[in-house]
Short mmCIF file of C-alpha atoms in Angstrom, two decimals:
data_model
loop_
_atom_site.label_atom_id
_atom_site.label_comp_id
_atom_site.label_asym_id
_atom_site.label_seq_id
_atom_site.Cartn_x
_atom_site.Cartn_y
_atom_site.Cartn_z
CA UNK A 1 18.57 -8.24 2.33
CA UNK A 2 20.62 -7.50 5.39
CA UNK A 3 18.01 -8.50 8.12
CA UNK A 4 18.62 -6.90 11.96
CA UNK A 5 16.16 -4.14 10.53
CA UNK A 6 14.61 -2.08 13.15
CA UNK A 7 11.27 -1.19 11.68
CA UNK A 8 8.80 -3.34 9.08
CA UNK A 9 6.18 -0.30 7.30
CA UNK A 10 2.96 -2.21 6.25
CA UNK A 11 0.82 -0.99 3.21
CA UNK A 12 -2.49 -1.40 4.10
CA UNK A 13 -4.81 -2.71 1.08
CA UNK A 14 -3.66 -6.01 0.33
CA UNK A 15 -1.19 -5.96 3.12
CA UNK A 16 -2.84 -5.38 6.16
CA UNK A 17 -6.17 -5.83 4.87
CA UNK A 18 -8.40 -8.00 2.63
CA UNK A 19 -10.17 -5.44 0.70
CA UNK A 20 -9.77 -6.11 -3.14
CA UNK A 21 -13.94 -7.07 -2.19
CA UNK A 22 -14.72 -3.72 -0.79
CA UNK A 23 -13.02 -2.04 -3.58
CA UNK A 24 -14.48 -3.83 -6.11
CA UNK A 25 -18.01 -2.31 -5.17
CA UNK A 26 -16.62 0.94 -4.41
CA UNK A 27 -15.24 1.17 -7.87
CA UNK A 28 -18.30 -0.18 -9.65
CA UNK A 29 -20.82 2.10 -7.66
CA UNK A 30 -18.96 5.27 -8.63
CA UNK A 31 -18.19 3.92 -11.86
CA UNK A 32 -22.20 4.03 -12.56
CA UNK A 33 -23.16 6.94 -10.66
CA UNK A 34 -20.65 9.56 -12.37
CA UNK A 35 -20.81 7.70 -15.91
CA UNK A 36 -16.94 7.20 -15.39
CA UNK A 37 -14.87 5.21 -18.30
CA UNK A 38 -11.87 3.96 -16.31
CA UNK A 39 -10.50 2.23 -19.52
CA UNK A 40 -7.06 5.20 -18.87
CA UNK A 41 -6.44 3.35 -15.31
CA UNK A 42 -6.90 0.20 -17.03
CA UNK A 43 -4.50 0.28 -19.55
CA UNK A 44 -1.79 2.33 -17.61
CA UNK A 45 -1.69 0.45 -14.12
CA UNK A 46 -3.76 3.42 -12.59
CA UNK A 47 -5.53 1.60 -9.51
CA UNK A 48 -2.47 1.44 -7.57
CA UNK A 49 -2.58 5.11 -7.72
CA UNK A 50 -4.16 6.91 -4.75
CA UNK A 51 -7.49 7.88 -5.07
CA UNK A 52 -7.72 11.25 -5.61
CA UNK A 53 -4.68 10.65 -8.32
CA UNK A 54 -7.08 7.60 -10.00
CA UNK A 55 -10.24 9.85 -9.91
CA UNK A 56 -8.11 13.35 -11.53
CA UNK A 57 -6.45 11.30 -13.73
CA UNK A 58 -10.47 9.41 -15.16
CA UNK A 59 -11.81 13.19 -15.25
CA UNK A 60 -8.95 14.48 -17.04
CA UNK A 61 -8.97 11.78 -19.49
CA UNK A 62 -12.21 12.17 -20.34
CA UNK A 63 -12.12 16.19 -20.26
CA UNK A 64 -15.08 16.82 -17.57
CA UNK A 65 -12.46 17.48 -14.90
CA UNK A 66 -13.96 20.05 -12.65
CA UNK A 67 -13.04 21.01 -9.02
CA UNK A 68 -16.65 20.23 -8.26
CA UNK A 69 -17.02 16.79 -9.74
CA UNK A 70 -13.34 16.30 -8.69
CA UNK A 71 -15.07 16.95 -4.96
CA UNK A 72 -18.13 14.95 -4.85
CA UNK A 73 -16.64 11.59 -6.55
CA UNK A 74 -14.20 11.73 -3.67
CA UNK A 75 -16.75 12.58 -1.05
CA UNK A 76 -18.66 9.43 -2.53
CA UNK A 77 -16.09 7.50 -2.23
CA UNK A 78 -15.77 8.24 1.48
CA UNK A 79 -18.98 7.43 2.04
CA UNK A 80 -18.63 3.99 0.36
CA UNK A 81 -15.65 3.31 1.86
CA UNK A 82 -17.23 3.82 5.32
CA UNK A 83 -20.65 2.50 4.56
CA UNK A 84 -19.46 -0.82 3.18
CA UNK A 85 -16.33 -1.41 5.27
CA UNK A 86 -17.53 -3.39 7.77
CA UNK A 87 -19.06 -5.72 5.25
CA UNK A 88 -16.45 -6.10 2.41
CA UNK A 89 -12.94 -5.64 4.51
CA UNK A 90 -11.12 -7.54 6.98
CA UNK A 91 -7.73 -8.22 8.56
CA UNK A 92 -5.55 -10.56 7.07
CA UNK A 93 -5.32 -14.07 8.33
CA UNK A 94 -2.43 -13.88 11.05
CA UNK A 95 -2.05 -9.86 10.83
CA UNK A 96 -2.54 -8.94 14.63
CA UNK A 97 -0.70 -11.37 16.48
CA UNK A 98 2.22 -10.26 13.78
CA UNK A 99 2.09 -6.37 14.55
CA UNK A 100 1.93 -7.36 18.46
CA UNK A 101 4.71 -9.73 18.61
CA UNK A 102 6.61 -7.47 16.76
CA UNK A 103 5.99 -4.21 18.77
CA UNK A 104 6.84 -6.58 21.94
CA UNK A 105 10.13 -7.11 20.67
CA UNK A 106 10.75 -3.31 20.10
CA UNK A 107 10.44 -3.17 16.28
CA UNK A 108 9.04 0.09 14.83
CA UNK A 109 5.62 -0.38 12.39
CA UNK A 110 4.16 2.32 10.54
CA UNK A 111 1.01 2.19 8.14
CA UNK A 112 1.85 3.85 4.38
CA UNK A 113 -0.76 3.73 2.13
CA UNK A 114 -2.73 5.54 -0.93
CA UNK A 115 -5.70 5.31 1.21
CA UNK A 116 -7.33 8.77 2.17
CA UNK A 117 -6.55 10.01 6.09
CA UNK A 118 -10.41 9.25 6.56
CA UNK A 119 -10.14 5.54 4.78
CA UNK A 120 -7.46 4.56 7.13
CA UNK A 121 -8.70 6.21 10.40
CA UNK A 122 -11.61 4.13 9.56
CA UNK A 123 -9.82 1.14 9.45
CA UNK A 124 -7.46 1.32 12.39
CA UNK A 125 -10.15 2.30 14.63
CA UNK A 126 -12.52 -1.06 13.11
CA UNK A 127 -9.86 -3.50 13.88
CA UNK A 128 -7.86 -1.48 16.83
CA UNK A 129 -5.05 -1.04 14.88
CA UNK A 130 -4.02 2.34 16.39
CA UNK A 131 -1.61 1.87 19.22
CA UNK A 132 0.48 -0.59 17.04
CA UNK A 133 1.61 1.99 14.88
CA UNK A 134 4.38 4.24 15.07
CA UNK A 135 3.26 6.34 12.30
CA UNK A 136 0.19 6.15 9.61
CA UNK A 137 0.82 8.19 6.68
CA UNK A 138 -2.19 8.63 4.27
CA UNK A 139 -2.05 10.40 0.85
CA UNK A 140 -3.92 13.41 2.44
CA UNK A 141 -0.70 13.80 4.21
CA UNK A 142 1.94 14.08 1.38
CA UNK A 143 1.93 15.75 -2.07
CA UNK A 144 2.76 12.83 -4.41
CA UNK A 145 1.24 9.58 -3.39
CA UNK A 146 3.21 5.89 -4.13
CA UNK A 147 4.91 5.39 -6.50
CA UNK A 148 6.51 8.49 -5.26
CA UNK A 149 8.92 7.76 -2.19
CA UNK A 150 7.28 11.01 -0.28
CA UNK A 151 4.50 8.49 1.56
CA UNK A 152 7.31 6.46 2.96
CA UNK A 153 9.80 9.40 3.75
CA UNK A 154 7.20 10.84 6.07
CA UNK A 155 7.03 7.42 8.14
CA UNK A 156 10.62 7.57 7.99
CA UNK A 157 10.75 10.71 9.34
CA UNK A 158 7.89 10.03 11.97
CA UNK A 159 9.54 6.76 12.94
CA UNK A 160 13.38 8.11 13.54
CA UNK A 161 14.50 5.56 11.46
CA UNK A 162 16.66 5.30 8.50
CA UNK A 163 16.16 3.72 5.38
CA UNK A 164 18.23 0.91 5.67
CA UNK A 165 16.93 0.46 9.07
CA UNK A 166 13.29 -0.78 7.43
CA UNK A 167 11.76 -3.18 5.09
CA UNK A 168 8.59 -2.08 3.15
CA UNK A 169 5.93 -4.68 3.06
CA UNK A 170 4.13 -4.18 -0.05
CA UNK A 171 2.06 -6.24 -2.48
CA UNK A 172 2.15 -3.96 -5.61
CA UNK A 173 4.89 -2.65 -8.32
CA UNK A 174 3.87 1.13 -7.29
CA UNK A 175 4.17 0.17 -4.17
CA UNK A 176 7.69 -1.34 -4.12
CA UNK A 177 8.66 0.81 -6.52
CA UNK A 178 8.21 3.83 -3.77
CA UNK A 179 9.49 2.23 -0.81
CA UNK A 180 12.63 1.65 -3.30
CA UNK A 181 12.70 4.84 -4.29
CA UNK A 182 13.06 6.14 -0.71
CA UNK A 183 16.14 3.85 -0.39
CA UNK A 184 14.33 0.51 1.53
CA UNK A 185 14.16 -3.21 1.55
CA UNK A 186 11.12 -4.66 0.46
CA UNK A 187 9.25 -7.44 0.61
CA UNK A 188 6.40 -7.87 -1.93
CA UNK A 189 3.74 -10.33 -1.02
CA UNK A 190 2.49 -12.85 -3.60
CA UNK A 191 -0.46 -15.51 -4.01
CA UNK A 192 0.87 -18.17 -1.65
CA UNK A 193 2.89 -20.61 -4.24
CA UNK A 194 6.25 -22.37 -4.07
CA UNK A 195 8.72 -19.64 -3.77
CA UNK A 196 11.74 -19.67 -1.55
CA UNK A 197 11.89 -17.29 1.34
CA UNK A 198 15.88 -16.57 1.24
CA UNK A 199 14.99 -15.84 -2.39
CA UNK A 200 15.46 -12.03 -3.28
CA UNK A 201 14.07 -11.79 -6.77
CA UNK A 202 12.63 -8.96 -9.10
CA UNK A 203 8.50 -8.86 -9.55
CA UNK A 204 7.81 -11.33 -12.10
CA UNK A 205 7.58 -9.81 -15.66
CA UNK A 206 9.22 -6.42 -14.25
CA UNK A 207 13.11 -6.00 -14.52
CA UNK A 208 15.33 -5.35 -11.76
CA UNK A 209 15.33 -1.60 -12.80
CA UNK A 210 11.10 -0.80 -13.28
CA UNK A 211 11.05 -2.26 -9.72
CA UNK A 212 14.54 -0.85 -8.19
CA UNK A 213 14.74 2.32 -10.05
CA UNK A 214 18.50 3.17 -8.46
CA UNK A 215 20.69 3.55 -11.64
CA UNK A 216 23.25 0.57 -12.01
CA UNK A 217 21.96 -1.27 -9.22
CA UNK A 218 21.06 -5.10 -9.85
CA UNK A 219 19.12 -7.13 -7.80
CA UNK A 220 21.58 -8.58 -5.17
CA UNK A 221 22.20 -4.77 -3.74
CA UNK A 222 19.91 -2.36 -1.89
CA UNK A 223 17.60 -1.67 -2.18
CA UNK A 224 16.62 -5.15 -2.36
CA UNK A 225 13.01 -6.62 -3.28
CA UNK A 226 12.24 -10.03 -2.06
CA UNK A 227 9.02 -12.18 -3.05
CA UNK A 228 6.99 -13.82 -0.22
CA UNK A 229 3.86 -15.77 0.02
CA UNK A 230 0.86 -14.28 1.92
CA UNK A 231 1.13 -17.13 4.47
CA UNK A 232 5.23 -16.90 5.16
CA UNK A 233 4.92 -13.58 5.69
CA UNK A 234 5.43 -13.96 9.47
CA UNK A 235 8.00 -16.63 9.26
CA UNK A 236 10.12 -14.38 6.71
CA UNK A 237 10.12 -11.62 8.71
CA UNK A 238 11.02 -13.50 11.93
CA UNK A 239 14.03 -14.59 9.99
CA UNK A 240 14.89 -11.00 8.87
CA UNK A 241 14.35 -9.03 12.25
#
């Protein structure tokens, strides 16, 4: 990693908020209601998709996919989301006073997630969130969700920024996976543990090349993923900006 970037793009489940609780009850609510066997995004990763993606991808798999059922398991959802947000989510330890100090010192941030337009709208207007970002990109607003680089070309795009100009904050293979695909830095955030901050190292248990799909590329090139604690999160990027 080169550091001087001039824009850091937050995820927002995991990243910018604690809401592995919320989703937990989301998931098992719909999962009763609708009957759903999830057992497909179980064995293949699938949460990390988006959810529209994770919900076609349960119907199809268990061949009741109709534009219907497609429509009222996402509605649900919605209503979940917003219903139990204020209860099951909350900002990470640290996250505000990060995004202020570092739109004070000019750097770009944009929100990129897998979250619907109406999930994240939600959540930036519960914690406030709104004027700190440069851009919020939601999978209602691209065609191919992560791990497709589309969500964080749009930011890009929004921002005025370059690739190399911006690290991805991410704390997911699909995620990093997209941000690398769209030619970034990124730093994936881990269960706070000894790890070094200057250390730029593949996911553990991927390869350089499932997490930095550029062809040939190792790990001490761009794009570049580097692991970080939850709680050095701030002090890395410090060092980086």
């Amino acid at each position: 990693m080169t550091g001087g970037y001039r824009g850091v793009f937050f995820d927002m489940d995991g990243v910018v908020l604690d809401s592995s609780c919320l989703w937990e009850h989301i998931i098992t609510a719909i999962k009763a209601e609708y009957s759903l066997d999830l057992s497909v995004l179980e064995a293949s990763g699938g949460f990390e998709l988006s959810t529209r993606e994770a919900i076609r991808a349960v119907l199809e798999d268990m061949g009741i996919f109709s534009p219907d059922l497609y429509a009222a398991i996402l509605s649900e959802t919605d209503i979940l989301y917003s219903r139990l947000f204020g209860r099951f989510a909350c900002l990470r330890e640290g996250m505000r006073s990060l995004l202020s100090s570092l739109a004070g010192k000019g750097v770009k941030t944009a929100l990129v997630s897998n979250s619907s337009g109406g999930q994240m709208r939600l959540a930036a207007g519960h914690f406030a969130l709104e004027g700190l970002f440069c851009a919020i990109v939601s999978s209602d607003d691209v065609v191919h969700g992560k791990p497709s680089p589309e969500p964080y070309l749009k930011a890009l795009s929004m921002s005025g920024l370059n690739a190399r100009e911006v690290v991805a904050v991410e704390d997911s293979v699909t995620g990093a996976r997209s941000a690398a695909a769209a030619g970034m830095d990124c730093i994936m955030i881990v269960p706070d543990a000894c790890h070094d901050c200057d250390a730029v190292l593949p996911v553990q248990g991927e390869s350089c090349d499932a997490v930095l799909p550029a062809q040939g590329e190792s790990c001490d090139v761009h794009p570049a993923l580097m692991k970080v604690p939850c709680g050095m999160l701030a002090e890395c990027l410090q060092r980086l900006l």
